[in-house]
Short mmCIF file of C-alpha atoms in Angstrom, two decimals:
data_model
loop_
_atom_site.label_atom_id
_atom_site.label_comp_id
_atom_site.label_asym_id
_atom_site.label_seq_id
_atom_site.Cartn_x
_atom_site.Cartn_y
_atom_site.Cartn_z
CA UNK B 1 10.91 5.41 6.90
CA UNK B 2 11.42 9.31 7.06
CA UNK B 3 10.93 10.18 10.53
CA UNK B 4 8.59 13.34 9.58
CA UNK B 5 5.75 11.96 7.47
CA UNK B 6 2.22 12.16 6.51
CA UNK B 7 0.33 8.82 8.01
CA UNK B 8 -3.15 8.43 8.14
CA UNK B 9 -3.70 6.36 11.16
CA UNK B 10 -7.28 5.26 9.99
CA UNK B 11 -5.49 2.89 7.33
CA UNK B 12 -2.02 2.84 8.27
CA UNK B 13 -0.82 4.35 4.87
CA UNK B 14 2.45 6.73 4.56
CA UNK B 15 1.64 9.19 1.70
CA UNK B 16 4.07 11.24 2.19
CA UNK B 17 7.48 11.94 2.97
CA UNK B 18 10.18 14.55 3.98
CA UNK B 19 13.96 14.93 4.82
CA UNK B 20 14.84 15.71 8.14
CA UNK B 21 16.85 18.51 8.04
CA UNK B 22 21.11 18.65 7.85
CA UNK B 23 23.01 20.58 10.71
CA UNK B 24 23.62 23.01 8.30
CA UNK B 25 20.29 23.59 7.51
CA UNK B 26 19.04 24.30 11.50
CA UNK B 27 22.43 26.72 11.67
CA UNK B 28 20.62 28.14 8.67
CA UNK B 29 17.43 28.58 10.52
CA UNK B 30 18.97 29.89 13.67
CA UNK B 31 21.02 32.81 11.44
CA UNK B 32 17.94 34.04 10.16
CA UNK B 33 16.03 33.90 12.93
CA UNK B 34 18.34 35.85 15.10
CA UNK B 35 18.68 38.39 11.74
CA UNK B 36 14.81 38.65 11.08
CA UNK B 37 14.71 39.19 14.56
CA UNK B 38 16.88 42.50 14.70
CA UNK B 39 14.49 43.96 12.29
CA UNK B 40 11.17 42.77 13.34
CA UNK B 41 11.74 43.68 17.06
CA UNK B 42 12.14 47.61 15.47
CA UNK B 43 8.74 47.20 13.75
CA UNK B 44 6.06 49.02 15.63
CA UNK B 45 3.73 46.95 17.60
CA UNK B 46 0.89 48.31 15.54
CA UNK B 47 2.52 46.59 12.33
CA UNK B 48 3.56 43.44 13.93
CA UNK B 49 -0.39 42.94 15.18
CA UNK B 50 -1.17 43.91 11.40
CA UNK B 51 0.88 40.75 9.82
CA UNK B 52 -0.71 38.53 12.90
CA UNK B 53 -4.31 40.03 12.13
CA UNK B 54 -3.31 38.72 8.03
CA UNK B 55 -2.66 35.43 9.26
CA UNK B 56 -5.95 34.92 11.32
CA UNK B 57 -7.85 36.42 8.12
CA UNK B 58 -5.76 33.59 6.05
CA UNK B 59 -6.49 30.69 8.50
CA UNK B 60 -9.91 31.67 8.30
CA UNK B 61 -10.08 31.60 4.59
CA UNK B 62 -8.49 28.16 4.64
CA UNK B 63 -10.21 26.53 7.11
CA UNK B 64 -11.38 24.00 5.07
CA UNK B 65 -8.17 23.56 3.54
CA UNK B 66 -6.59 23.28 6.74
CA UNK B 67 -8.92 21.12 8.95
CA UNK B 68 -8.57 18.37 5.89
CA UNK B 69 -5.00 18.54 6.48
CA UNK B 70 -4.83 17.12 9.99
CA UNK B 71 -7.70 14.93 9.52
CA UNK B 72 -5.78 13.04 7.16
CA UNK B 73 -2.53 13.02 9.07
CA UNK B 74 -3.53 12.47 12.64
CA UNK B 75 -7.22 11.41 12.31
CA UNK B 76 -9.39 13.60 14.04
CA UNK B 77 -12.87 14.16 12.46
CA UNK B 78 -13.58 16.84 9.78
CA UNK B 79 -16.12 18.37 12.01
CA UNK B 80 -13.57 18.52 15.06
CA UNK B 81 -10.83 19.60 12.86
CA UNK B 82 -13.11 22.52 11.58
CA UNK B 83 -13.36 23.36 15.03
CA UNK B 84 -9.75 23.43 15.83
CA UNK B 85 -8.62 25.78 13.22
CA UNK B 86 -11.60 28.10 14.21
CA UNK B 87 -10.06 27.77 17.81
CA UNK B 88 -6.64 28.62 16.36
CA UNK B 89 -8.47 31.41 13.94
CA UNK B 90 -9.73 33.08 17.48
CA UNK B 91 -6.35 33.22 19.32
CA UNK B 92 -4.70 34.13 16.45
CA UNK B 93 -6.98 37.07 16.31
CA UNK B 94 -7.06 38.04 19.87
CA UNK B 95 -2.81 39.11 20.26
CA UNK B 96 -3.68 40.80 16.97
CA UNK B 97 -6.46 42.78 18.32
CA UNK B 98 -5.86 42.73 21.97
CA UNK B 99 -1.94 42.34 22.02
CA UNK B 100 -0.43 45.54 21.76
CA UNK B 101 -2.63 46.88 24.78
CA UNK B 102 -1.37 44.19 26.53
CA UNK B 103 2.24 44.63 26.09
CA UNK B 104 1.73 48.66 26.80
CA UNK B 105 4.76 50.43 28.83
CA UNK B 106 3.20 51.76 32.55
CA UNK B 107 4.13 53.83 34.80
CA UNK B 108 5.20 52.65 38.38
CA UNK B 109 5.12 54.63 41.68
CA UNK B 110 9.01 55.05 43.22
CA UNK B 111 10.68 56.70 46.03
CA UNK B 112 13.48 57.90 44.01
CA UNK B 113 12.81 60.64 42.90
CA UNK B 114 12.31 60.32 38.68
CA UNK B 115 9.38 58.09 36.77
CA UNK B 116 9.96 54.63 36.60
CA UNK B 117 8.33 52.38 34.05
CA UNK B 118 7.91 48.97 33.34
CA UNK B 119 8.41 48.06 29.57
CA UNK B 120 7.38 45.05 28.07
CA UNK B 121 10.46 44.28 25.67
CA UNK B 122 11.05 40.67 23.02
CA UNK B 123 13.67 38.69 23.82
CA UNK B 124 14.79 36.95 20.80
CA UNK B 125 14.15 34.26 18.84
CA UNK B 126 12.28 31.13 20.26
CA UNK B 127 12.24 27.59 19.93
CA UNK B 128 8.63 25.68 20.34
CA UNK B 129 8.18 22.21 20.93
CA UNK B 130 4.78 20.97 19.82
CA UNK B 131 2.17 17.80 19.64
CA UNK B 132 0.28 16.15 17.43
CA UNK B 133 -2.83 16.27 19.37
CA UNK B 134 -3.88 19.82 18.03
CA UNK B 135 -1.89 20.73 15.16
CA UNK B 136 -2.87 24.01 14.83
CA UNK B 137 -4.29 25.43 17.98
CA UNK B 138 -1.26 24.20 19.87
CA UNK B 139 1.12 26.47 17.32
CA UNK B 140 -1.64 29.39 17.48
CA UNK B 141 -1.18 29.62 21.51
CA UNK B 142 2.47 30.01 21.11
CA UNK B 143 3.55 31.75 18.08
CA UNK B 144 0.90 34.41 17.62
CA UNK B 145 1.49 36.20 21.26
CA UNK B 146 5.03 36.23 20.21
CA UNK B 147 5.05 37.88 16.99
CA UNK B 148 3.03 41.00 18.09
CA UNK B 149 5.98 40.67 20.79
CA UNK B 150 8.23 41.32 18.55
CA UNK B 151 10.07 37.50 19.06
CA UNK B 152 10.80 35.11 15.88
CA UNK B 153 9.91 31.34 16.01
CA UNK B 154 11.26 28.40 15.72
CA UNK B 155 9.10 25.28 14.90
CA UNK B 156 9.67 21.68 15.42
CA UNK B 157 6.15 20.26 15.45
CA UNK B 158 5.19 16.94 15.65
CA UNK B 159 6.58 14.26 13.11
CA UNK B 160 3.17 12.96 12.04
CA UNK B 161 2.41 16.65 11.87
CA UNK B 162 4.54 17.62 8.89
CA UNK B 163 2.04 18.71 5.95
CA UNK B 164 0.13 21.03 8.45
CA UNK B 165 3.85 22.37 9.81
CA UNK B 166 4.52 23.26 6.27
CA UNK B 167 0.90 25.17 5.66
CA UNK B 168 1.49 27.48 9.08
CA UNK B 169 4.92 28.59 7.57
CA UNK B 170 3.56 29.33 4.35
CA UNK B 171 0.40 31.09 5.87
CA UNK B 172 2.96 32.84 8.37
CA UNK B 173 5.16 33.96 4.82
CA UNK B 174 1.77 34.71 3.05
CA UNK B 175 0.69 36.88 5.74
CA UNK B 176 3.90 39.22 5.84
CA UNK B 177 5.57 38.01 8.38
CA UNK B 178 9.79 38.17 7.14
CA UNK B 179 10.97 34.71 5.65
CA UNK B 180 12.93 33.48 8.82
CA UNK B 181 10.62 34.96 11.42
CA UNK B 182 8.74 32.07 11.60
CA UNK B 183 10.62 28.97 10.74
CA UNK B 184 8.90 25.18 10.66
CA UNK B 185 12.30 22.76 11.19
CA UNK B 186 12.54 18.96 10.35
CA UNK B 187 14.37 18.54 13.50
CA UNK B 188 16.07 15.41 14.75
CA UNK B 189 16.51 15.58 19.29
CA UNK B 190 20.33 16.15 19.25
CA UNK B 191 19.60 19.11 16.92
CA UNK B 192 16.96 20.49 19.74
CA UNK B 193 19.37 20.53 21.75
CA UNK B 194 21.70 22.59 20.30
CA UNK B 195 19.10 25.02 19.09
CA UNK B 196 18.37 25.29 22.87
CA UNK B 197 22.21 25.33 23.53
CA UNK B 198 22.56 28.08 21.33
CA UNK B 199 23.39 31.52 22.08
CA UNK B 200 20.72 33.10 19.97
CA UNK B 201 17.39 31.54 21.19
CA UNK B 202 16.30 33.20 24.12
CA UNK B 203 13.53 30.55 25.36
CA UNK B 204 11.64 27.20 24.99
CA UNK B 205 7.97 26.39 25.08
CA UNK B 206 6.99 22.96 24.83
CA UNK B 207 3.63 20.78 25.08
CA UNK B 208 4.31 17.51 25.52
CA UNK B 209 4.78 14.54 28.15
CA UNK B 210 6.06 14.60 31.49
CA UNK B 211 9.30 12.67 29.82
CA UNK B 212 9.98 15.10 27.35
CA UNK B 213 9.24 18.23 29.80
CA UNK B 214 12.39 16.89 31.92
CA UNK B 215 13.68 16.63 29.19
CA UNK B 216 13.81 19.96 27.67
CA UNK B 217 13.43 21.67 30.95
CA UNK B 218 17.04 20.49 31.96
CA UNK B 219 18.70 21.29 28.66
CA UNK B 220 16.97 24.60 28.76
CA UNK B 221 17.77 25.31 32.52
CA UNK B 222 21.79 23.87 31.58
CA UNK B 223 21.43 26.71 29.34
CA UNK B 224 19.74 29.81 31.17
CA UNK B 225 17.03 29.83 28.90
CA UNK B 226 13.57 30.17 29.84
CA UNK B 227 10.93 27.38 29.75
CA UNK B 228 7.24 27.53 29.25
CA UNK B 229 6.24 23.68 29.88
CA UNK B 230 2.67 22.61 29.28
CA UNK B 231 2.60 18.46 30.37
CA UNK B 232 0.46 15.83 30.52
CA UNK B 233 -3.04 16.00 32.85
CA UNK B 234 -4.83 13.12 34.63
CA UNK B 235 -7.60 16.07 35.44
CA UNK B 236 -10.57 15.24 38.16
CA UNK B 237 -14.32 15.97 37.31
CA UNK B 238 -15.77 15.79 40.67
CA UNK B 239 -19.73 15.31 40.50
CA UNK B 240 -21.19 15.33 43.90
CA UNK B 241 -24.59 14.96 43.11
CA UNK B 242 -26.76 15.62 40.20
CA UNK B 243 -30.50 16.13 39.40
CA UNK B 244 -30.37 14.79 36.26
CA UNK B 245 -27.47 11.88 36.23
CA UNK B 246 -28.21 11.06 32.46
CA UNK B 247 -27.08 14.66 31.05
CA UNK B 248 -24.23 15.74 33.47
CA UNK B 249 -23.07 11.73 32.46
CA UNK B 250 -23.55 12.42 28.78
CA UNK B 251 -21.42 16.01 29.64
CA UNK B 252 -18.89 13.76 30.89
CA UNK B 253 -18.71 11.28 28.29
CA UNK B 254 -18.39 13.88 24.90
CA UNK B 255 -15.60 15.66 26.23
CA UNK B 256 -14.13 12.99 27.86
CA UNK B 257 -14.21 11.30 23.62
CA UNK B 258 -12.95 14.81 21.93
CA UNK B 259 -10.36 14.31 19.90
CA UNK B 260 -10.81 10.51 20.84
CA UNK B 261 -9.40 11.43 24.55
CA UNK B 262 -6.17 12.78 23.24
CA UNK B 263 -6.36 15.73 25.35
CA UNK B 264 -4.38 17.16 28.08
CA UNK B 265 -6.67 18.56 30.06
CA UNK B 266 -9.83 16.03 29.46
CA UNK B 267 -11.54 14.87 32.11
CA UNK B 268 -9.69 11.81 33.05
CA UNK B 269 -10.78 10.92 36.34
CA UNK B 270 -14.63 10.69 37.25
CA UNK B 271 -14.91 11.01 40.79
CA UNK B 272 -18.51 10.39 41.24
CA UNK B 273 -20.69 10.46 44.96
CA UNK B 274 -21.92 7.03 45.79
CA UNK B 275 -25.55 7.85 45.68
CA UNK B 276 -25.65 8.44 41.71
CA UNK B 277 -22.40 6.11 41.32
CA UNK B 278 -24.18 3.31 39.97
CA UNK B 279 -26.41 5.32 37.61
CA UNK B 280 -23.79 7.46 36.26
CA UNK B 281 -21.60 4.06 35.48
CA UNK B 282 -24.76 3.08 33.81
CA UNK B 283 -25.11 5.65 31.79
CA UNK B 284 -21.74 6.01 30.28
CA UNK B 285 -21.84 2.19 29.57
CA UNK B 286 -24.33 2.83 27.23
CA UNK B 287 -22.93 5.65 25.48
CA UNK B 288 -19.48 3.41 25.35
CA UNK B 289 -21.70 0.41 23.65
CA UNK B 290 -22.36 -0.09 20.14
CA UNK B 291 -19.66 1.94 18.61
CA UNK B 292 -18.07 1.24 15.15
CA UNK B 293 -14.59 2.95 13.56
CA UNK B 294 -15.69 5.39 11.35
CA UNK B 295 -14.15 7.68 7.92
CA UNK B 296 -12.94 10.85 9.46
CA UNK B 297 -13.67 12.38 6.71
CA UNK B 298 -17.49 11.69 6.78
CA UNK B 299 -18.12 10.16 10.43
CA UNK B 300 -21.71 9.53 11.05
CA UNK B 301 -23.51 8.82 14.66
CA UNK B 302 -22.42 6.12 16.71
CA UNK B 303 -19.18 5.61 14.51
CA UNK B 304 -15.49 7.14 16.28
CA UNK B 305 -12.56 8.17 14.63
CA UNK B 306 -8.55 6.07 15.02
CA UNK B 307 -6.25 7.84 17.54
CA UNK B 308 -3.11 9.77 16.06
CA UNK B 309 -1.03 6.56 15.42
CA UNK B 310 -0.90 2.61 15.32
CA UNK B 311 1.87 3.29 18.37
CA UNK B 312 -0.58 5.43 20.41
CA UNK B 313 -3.91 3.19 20.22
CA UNK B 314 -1.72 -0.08 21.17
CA UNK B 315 -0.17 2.02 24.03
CA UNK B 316 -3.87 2.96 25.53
CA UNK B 317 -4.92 -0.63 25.02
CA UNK B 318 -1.53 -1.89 26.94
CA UNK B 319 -2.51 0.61 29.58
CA UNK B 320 -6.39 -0.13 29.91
CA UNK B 321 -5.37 -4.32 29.91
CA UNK B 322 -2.60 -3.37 32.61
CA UNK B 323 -5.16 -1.86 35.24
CA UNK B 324 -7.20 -4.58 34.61
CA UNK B 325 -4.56 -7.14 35.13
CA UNK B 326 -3.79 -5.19 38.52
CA UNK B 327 -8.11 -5.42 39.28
CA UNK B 328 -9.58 -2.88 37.52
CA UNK B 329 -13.01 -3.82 35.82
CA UNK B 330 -13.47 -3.17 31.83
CA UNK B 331 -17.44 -1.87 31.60
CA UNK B 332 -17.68 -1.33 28.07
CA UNK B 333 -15.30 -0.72 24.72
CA UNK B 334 -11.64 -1.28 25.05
CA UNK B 335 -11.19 -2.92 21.30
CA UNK B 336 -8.01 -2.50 19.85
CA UNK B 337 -8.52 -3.12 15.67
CA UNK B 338 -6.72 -5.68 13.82
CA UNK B 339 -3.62 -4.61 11.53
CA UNK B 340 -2.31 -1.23 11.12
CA UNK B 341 -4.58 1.01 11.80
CA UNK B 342 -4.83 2.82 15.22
CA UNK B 343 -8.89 2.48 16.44
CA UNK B 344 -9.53 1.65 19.53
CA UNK B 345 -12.89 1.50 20.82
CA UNK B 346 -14.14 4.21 23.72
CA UNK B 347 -13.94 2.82 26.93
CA UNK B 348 -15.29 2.63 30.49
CA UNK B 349 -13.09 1.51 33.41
CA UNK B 350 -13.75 1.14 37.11
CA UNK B 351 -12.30 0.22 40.57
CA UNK B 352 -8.69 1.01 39.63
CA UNK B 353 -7.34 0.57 42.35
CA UNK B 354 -5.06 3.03 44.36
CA UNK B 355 -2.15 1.41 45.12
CA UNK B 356 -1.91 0.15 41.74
CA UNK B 357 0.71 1.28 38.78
CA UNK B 358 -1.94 2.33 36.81
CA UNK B 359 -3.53 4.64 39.54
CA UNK B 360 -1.15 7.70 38.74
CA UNK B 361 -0.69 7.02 34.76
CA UNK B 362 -2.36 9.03 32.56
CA UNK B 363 -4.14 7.48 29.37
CA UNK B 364 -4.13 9.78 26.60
CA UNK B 365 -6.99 8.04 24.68
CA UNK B 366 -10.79 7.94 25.21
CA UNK B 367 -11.16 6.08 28.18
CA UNK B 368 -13.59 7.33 31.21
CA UNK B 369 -12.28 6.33 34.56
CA UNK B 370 -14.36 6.33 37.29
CA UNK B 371 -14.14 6.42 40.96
CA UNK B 372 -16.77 5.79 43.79
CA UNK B 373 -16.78 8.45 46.82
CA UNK B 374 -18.74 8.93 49.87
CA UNK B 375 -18.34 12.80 50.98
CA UNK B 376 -16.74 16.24 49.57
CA UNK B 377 -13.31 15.63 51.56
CA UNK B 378 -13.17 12.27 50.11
CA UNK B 379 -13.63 13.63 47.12
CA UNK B 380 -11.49 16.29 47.48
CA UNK B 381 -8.55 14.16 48.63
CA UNK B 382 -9.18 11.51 45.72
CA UNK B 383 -8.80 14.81 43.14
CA UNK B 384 -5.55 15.91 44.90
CA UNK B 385 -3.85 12.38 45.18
CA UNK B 386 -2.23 12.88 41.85
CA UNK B 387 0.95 13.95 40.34
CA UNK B 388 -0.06 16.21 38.01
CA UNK B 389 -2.05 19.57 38.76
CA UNK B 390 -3.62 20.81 34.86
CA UNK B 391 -7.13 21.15 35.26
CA UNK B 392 -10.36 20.25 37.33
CA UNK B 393 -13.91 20.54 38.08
CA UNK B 394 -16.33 20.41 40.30
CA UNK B 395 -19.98 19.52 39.68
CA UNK B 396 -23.11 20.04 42.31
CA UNK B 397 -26.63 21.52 41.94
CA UNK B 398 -25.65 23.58 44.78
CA UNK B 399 -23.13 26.01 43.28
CA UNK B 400 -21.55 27.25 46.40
CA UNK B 401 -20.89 23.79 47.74
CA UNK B 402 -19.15 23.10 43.92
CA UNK B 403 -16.70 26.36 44.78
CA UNK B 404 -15.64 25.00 48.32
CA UNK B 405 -14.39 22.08 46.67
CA UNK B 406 -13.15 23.83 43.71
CA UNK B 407 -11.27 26.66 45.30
CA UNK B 408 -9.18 23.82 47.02
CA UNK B 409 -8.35 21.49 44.07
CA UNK B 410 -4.55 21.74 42.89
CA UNK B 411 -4.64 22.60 39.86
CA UNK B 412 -3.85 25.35 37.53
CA UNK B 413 -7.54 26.02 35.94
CA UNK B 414 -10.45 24.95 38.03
CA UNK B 415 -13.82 25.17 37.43
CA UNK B 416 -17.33 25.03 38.85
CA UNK B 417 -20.39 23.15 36.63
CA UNK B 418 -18.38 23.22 33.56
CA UNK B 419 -15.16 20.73 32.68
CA UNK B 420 -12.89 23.42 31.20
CA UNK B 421 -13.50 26.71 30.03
CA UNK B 422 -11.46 27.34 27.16
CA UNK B 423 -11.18 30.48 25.10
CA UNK B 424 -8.57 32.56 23.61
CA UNK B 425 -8.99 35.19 26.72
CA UNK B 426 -8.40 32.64 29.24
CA UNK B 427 -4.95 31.30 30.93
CA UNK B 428 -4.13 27.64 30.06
CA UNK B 429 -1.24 25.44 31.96
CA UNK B 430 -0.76 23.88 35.34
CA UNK B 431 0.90 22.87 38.60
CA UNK B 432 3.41 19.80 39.81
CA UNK B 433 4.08 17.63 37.33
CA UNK B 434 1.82 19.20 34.64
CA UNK B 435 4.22 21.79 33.89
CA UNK B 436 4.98 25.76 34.78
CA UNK B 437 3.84 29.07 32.55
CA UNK B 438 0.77 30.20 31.06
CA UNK B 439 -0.39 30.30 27.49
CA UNK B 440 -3.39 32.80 26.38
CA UNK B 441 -5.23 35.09 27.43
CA UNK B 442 -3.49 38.88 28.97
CA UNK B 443 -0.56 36.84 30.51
CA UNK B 444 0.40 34.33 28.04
CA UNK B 445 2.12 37.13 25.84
CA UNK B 446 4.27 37.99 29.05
CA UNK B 447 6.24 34.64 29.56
CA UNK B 448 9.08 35.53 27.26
CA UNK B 449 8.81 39.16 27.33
CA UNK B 450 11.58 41.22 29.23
CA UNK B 451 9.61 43.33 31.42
CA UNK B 452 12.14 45.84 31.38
CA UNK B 453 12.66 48.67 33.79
CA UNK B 454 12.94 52.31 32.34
CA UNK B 455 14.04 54.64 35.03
CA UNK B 456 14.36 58.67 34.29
CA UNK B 457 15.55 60.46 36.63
CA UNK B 458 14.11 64.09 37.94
#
């Protein structure tokens, strides 16, 4: 089998196929990249958010179109695919619209006597690393900041990801961007690495697992490049008490389910305060009971959707049957389906224990883990004791007693009374193991930007 295909995990069927590319064709790719890039970076930044603002317009146009695409080829609903390319649409828009203010030349104060500015220069052409788990959004986060830059792209998405790859290049083409400015490549690993080897990419973002962040973030450090590294999240939602259990438990469950829990920064860890423990578990049990695999394509109440592949949903259930083995207790769901396709029913799980394995491993799939505490520092310390630093929250009907124990969380995004505020505007990434840079919002167009200084002197 081709490596980069078109799969739909709901029945297991390849329908499509396509070459990975020769060696020849990536030094292809890197020639005009590094070329379109001499011109493009000349372009004013006024033109360069013009082509970006195109693309937005097109994605919009296309949603449809588009959202069909990667609910056939990694399974997420229509209605949740809809809502990813309108997520994509939105930070597509913003660099367009926002971008060049946020890349405009200041002036600094100096002692020496002359005016000193700080510039905010491209770099080059840049490889990106993406994931499956949000075909488009993922892509939108990275590339569109970096066009209005003035920086050309590389692609290697995903290998189930290949007819949506193909649509972002064309949309990219469509949209005015130069042919070679943005580039989607059928890469193989040894070919990553010598696009990252190579003298004419200036930098490397990737989303992706802890594994392949070390991965890339060697060979890119080997190299002098720069990294952007967005990794995996085992993120706490800390509820210390509630006046309504049902609802902030029903809060807990939908996002915890999005894209059937294949989400880096879902809510992975429910650290709930032994006085609403027991109804909160309760609760989520029943919203975990009764489910049935549903069409992605026309998914109706009660019914879920298959996880990206056949490989992922047996690797959640190997997880979930693992904690068990080591004394965690299955509460509801937890079904792997028979034959190839990848459903696996939404899950509760309880008393994993802390000294287990499974304790620190994060399952990227829709399972609700949930911990018992018995004060704020417990809590607290439960939320830190953990690898990996993406996201948190904090929930409490007393919002100031939320932001003491949010303000001390180790994360990179933390919030009070919601699980994650997401929006073009705002920052995305984390700290420890969950990676280093920021994507979105005002300083996600600054990670591979030389912030050059322009001295003249007096």
């Amino acid at each position: 089998m081709s490596k980069y295909r078109v799969q739909n995990p709901a029945t297991g069927e390849v329908l499509e196929t396509f070459e990975n590319a020769t060696d020849a064709q990536i030094e292809e790719a890197l020639s005009s990249a590094n070329a379109v890039y001499q011109e493009w970076r000349e372009r004013s930044v006024q033109e360069r958010a013009a082509v970006v603002k195109r693309v937005a317009e097109l994605f919009e146009e296309r949603k449809e179109e588009l959202a069909r695409l990667i609910a056939l080829e990694m399974g997420k609903s229509l209605a949740e695919s809809i809502d990813e390319v309108e997520f994509a649409t939105s930070i597509i828009d913003y660099y367009a619209v926002h971008g060049p203010s946020l890349i405009t030349d200041y002036e600094i104060p100096s002692t020496v006597p002359g005016k000193a500015y700080i510039e905010h220069r491209p770099v080059g052409a840049l490889l990106g690393v993406m994931p499956w788990n949000f075909p488009y959004y993922q892509v939108a986060r990275f590339a569109a900041p970096n066009l209005v830059l003035g920086n050309t792209i590389l692609l290697k998405h995903a290998d189930i990801c290949a007819g949506s790859a193909l649509a972002i290049q064309a949309i990219m083409e469509e949209a005015g961007v130069p042919v070679g400015g943005y580039q989607n490549v059928f890469a193989s690993h040894d070919q990553i690495a010598t696009i990252i080897a190579d003298p004419r990419v200036q930098g490397i973002s990737l989303t992706g697992s802890e594994r392949a962040g070390a991965i890339i973030g060697a060979q890119a450090g080997a190299n002098l490049k720069k990294a952007v590294l967005e990794l995996g999240g085992i993120d706490p939602m800390v509820v210390l008490d509630s006046d309504d259990v049902a609802a902030v438990a029903k809060q807990a469950w939908d996002f915890r389910v999005y894209n059937v829990g294949q989400v880096c920064n879902s809510n992975k860890r429910l650290i709930v305060m032994d006085d609403i423990y027991d109804e909160f578990v309760a609760e989520l049990k029943k919203l975990a009971t009764g489910l049935v695999p549903g069409d992605q394509f026309n998914l109706a109440e009660g019914e879920f959707v298959a996880l990206s592949s056949r490989a992922a949903a047996e690797t959640v259930h190997a997880q979930v049957q693992k904690a068990v083995s080591e004394g965690a207790t299955l509460v509801a769901g937890g079904v792997l389906s028979d034959g190839p396709s990848a459903y696996y029913s939404p899950a509760v799980l309880t008393d994993v224990p802390r000294d287990s394995e499974s304790y620190g491993v994060e399952i990227f799939g829709p399972v609700a883990t949930v911990y018992k505490v018995s004060s704020d520092e417990e809590a607290l310390e439960l939320a830190n004791d953990c690898a990996l630093g993406l996201g948190g929250s904090v929930f409490s009907t007393d919002e100031a007693r939320a932001a003491r124990v949010a303000s001390r969380l180790e994360v990179g995004m933390s919030h009070v009374n919601t699980i994650a505020a997401e929006s073009a505007e705002l920052p995305f990434g984390g700290v420890k193991q969950s990676g280093f840079g920021r994507e979105m919002g005002p300083i996600g167009i600054g990670e591979f930007a030389n912030k050059r200084l322009f001295f003249v002197s007096a």
